[in-house]
Amino acid sequence: KYNQYLKMSTTTCNCNSRDRVVYGGNSADSTREQWFFQPAKYENDVLFFIYNREFNDALELGTIVNASGDRKAVGHDGEVAGLPDIYSWFITPF
């Protein structure tokens, strides 16, 4: 709807961790807007870890759910390999 780039913040969030908030931005002029996928097999599916190119943090959904059932996206500052059931994404074409 907004035609924005997925961008990772340069500062960590106020959530008692070193995770970084991910948000939509209008420009793509740094590696904070660049992402790469790493495939992971989980049960009978191929899922993907999504990493930010600048910080090498994996994209994850936050644990707090608002009244609409939405969650914030953050860049996880920690190890995610071996945990595709928690940190990987299933991508479906539409």
PDB file of C-alpha atoms in Angstrom:
ATOM      1  CA  LYS A   1       0.000   0.000   0.000  1.00  0.00           C
ATOM      2  CA  TYR A   2       2.756   2.478   0.916  1.00  0.00           C
ATOM      3  CA  ASN A   3       5.410   1.197  -1.500  1.00  0.00           C
ATOM      4  CA  GLN A   4       8.190   1.502   1.080  1.00  0.00           C
ATOM      5  CA  TYR A   5      11.438  -0.344   1.686  1.00  0.00           C
ATOM      6  CA  LEU A   6      11.926  -2.583   4.695  1.00  0.00           C
ATOM      7  CA  LYS A   7      14.622  -0.854   6.745  1.00  0.00           C
ATOM      8  CA  MET A   8      16.487  -1.712   9.946  1.00  0.00           C
ATOM      9  CA  SER A   9      17.073   0.975  12.571  1.00  0.00           C
ATOM     10  CA  THR A  10      20.617   2.027  13.483  1.00  0.00           C
ATOM     11  CA  THR A  11      19.709   2.026  17.179  1.00  0.00           C
ATOM     12  CA  THR A  12      18.522  -0.813  19.371  1.00  0.00           C
ATOM     13  CA  CYS A  13      14.971  -0.901  20.704  1.00  0.00           C
ATOM     14  CA  ASN A  14      13.850  -0.262  24.283  1.00  0.00           C
ATOM     15  CA  CYS A  15      12.905  -3.890  24.828  1.00  0.00           C
ATOM     16  CA  ASN A  16      15.680  -5.060  27.192  1.00  0.00           C
ATOM     17  CA  SER A  17      17.692  -6.534  24.332  1.00  0.00           C
ATOM     18  CA  ARG A  18      20.020  -5.516  21.526  1.00  0.00           C
ATOM     19  CA  ASP A  19      17.349  -6.117  18.885  1.00  0.00           C
ATOM     20  CA  ARG A  20      16.694  -3.417  16.297  1.00  0.00           C
ATOM     21  CA  VAL A  21      13.294  -2.168  15.164  1.00  0.00           C
ATOM     22  CA  VAL A  22      12.418  -2.737  11.508  1.00  0.00           C
ATOM     23  CA  TYR A  23      10.213  -0.182   9.756  1.00  0.00           C
ATOM     24  CA  GLY A  24       9.152   1.093   6.349  1.00  0.00           C
ATOM     25  CA  GLY A  25      11.243   3.818   4.732  1.00  0.00           C
ATOM     26  CA  ASN A  26      10.928   5.854   1.546  1.00  0.00           C
ATOM     27  CA  SER A  27      14.575   5.613   0.496  1.00  0.00           C
ATOM     28  CA  ALA A  28      16.944   2.734  -0.159  1.00  0.00           C
ATOM     29  CA  ASP A  29      20.351   4.346   0.002  1.00  0.00           C
ATOM     30  CA  SER A  30      22.248   2.061   2.377  1.00  0.00           C
ATOM     31  CA  THR A  31      22.718  -1.593   3.249  1.00  0.00           C
ATOM     32  CA  ARG A  32      20.104  -1.205   6.018  1.00  0.00           C
ATOM     33  CA  GLU A  33      17.491  -1.705   3.272  1.00  0.00           C
ATOM     34  CA  GLN A  34      19.187  -4.775   1.802  1.00  0.00           C
ATOM     35  CA  TRP A  35      18.186  -8.284   2.868  1.00  0.00           C
ATOM     36  CA  PHE A  36      19.258 -11.800   1.960  1.00  0.00           C
ATOM     37  CA  PHE A  37      17.559 -15.160   2.399  1.00  0.00           C
ATOM     38  CA  GLN A  38      19.055 -18.342   3.796  1.00  0.00           C
ATOM     39  CA  PRO A  39      16.942 -21.458   3.147  1.00  0.00           C
ATOM     40  CA  ALA A  40      16.122 -23.830   5.979  1.00  0.00           C
ATOM     41  CA  LYS A  41      14.241 -27.107   5.870  1.00  0.00           C
ATOM     42  CA  TYR A  42      11.563 -27.521   8.507  1.00  0.00           C
ATOM     43  CA  GLU A  43       9.489 -30.696   8.501  1.00  0.00           C
ATOM     44  CA  ASN A  44       8.437 -30.952   4.810  1.00  0.00           C
ATOM     45  CA  ASP A  45       8.705 -27.232   3.999  1.00  0.00           C
ATOM     46  CA  VAL A  46      11.457 -24.952   2.800  1.00  0.00           C
ATOM     47  CA  LEU A  47      11.511 -21.838   4.973  1.00  0.00           C
ATOM     48  CA  PHE A  48      13.835 -18.834   4.898  1.00  0.00           C
ATOM     49  CA  PHE A  49      15.826 -16.931   7.460  1.00  0.00           C
ATOM     50  CA  ILE A  50      15.805 -13.283   6.364  1.00  0.00           C
ATOM     51  CA  TYR A  51      18.961 -11.361   7.295  1.00  0.00           C
ATOM     52  CA  ASN A  52      19.710  -7.664   7.104  1.00  0.00           C
ATOM     53  CA  ARG A  53      22.860  -7.080   5.065  1.00  0.00           C
ATOM     54  CA  GLU A  54      24.260  -4.254   7.242  1.00  0.00           C
ATOM     55  CA  PHE A  55      23.793  -5.760  10.708  1.00  0.00           C
ATOM     56  CA  ASN A  56      23.447  -9.472   9.847  1.00  0.00           C
ATOM     57  CA  ASP A  57      20.450  -9.622  12.224  1.00  0.00           C
ATOM     58  CA  ALA A  58      17.638 -12.041  11.387  1.00  0.00           C
ATOM     59  CA  LEU A  59      14.155 -10.641  10.849  1.00  0.00           C
ATOM     60  CA  GLU A  60      11.661 -11.809  13.468  1.00  0.00           C
ATOM     61  CA  LEU A  61       8.258 -10.824  14.788  1.00  0.00           C
ATOM     62  CA  GLY A  62       8.190  -9.340  18.266  1.00  0.00           C
ATOM     63  CA  THR A  63       6.383 -11.109  21.083  1.00  0.00           C
ATOM     64  CA  ILE A  64       4.018  -8.249  22.011  1.00  0.00           C
ATOM     65  CA  VAL A  65       0.638  -8.362  20.239  1.00  0.00           C
ATOM     66  CA  ASN A  66      -1.485  -5.204  20.007  1.00  0.00           C
ATOM     67  CA  ALA A  67      -5.297  -5.042  20.157  1.00  0.00           C
ATOM     68  CA  SER A  68      -5.531  -5.759  16.410  1.00  0.00           C
ATOM     69  CA  GLY A  69      -3.351  -8.864  16.732  1.00  0.00           C
ATOM     70  CA  ASP A  70      -0.387  -7.175  15.023  1.00  0.00           C
ATOM     71  CA  ARG A  71       3.262  -7.493  16.040  1.00  0.00           C
ATOM     72  CA  LYS A  72       6.296  -5.292  15.397  1.00  0.00           C
ATOM     73  CA  ALA A  73       9.145  -6.641  13.317  1.00  0.00           C
ATOM     74  CA  VAL A  74      12.627  -6.573  14.822  1.00  0.00           C
ATOM     75  CA  GLY A  75      16.102  -7.648  13.856  1.00  0.00           C
ATOM     76  CA  HIS A  76      17.154 -10.408  16.239  1.00  0.00           C
ATOM     77  CA  ASP A  77      20.654  -9.859  17.617  1.00  0.00           C
ATOM     78  CA  GLY A  78      21.584 -13.445  18.338  1.00  0.00           C
ATOM     79  CA  GLU A  79      22.005 -16.909  16.910  1.00  0.00           C
ATOM     80  CA  VAL A  80      19.061 -18.269  14.908  1.00  0.00           C
ATOM     81  CA  ALA A  81      20.639 -21.179  13.022  1.00  0.00           C
ATOM     82  CA  GLY A  82      19.008 -24.445  13.964  1.00  0.00           C
ATOM     83  CA  LEU A  83      15.780 -22.716  15.038  1.00  0.00           C
ATOM     84  CA  PRO A  84      13.706 -22.492  11.830  1.00  0.00           C
ATOM     85  CA  ASP A  85      10.483 -23.116  13.741  1.00  0.00           C
ATOM     86  CA  ILE A  86      10.991 -19.802  15.561  1.00  0.00           C
ATOM     87  CA  TYR A  87      12.976 -17.483  13.273  1.00  0.00           C
ATOM     88  CA  SER A  88      12.311 -18.542   9.695  1.00  0.00           C
ATOM     89  CA  TRP A  89       9.607 -17.422   7.291  1.00  0.00           C
ATOM     90  CA  PHE A  90       7.358 -19.297   4.896  1.00  0.00           C
ATOM     91  CA  ILE A  91       7.090 -17.392   1.609  1.00  0.00           C
ATOM     92  CA  THR A  92       4.032 -17.817  -0.577  1.00  0.00           C
ATOM     93  CA  PRO A  93       3.650 -16.221  -4.018  1.00  0.00           C
ATOM     94  CA  PHE A  94       0.473 -14.278  -4.602  1.00  0.00           C
TER      95      PHE A  94
END
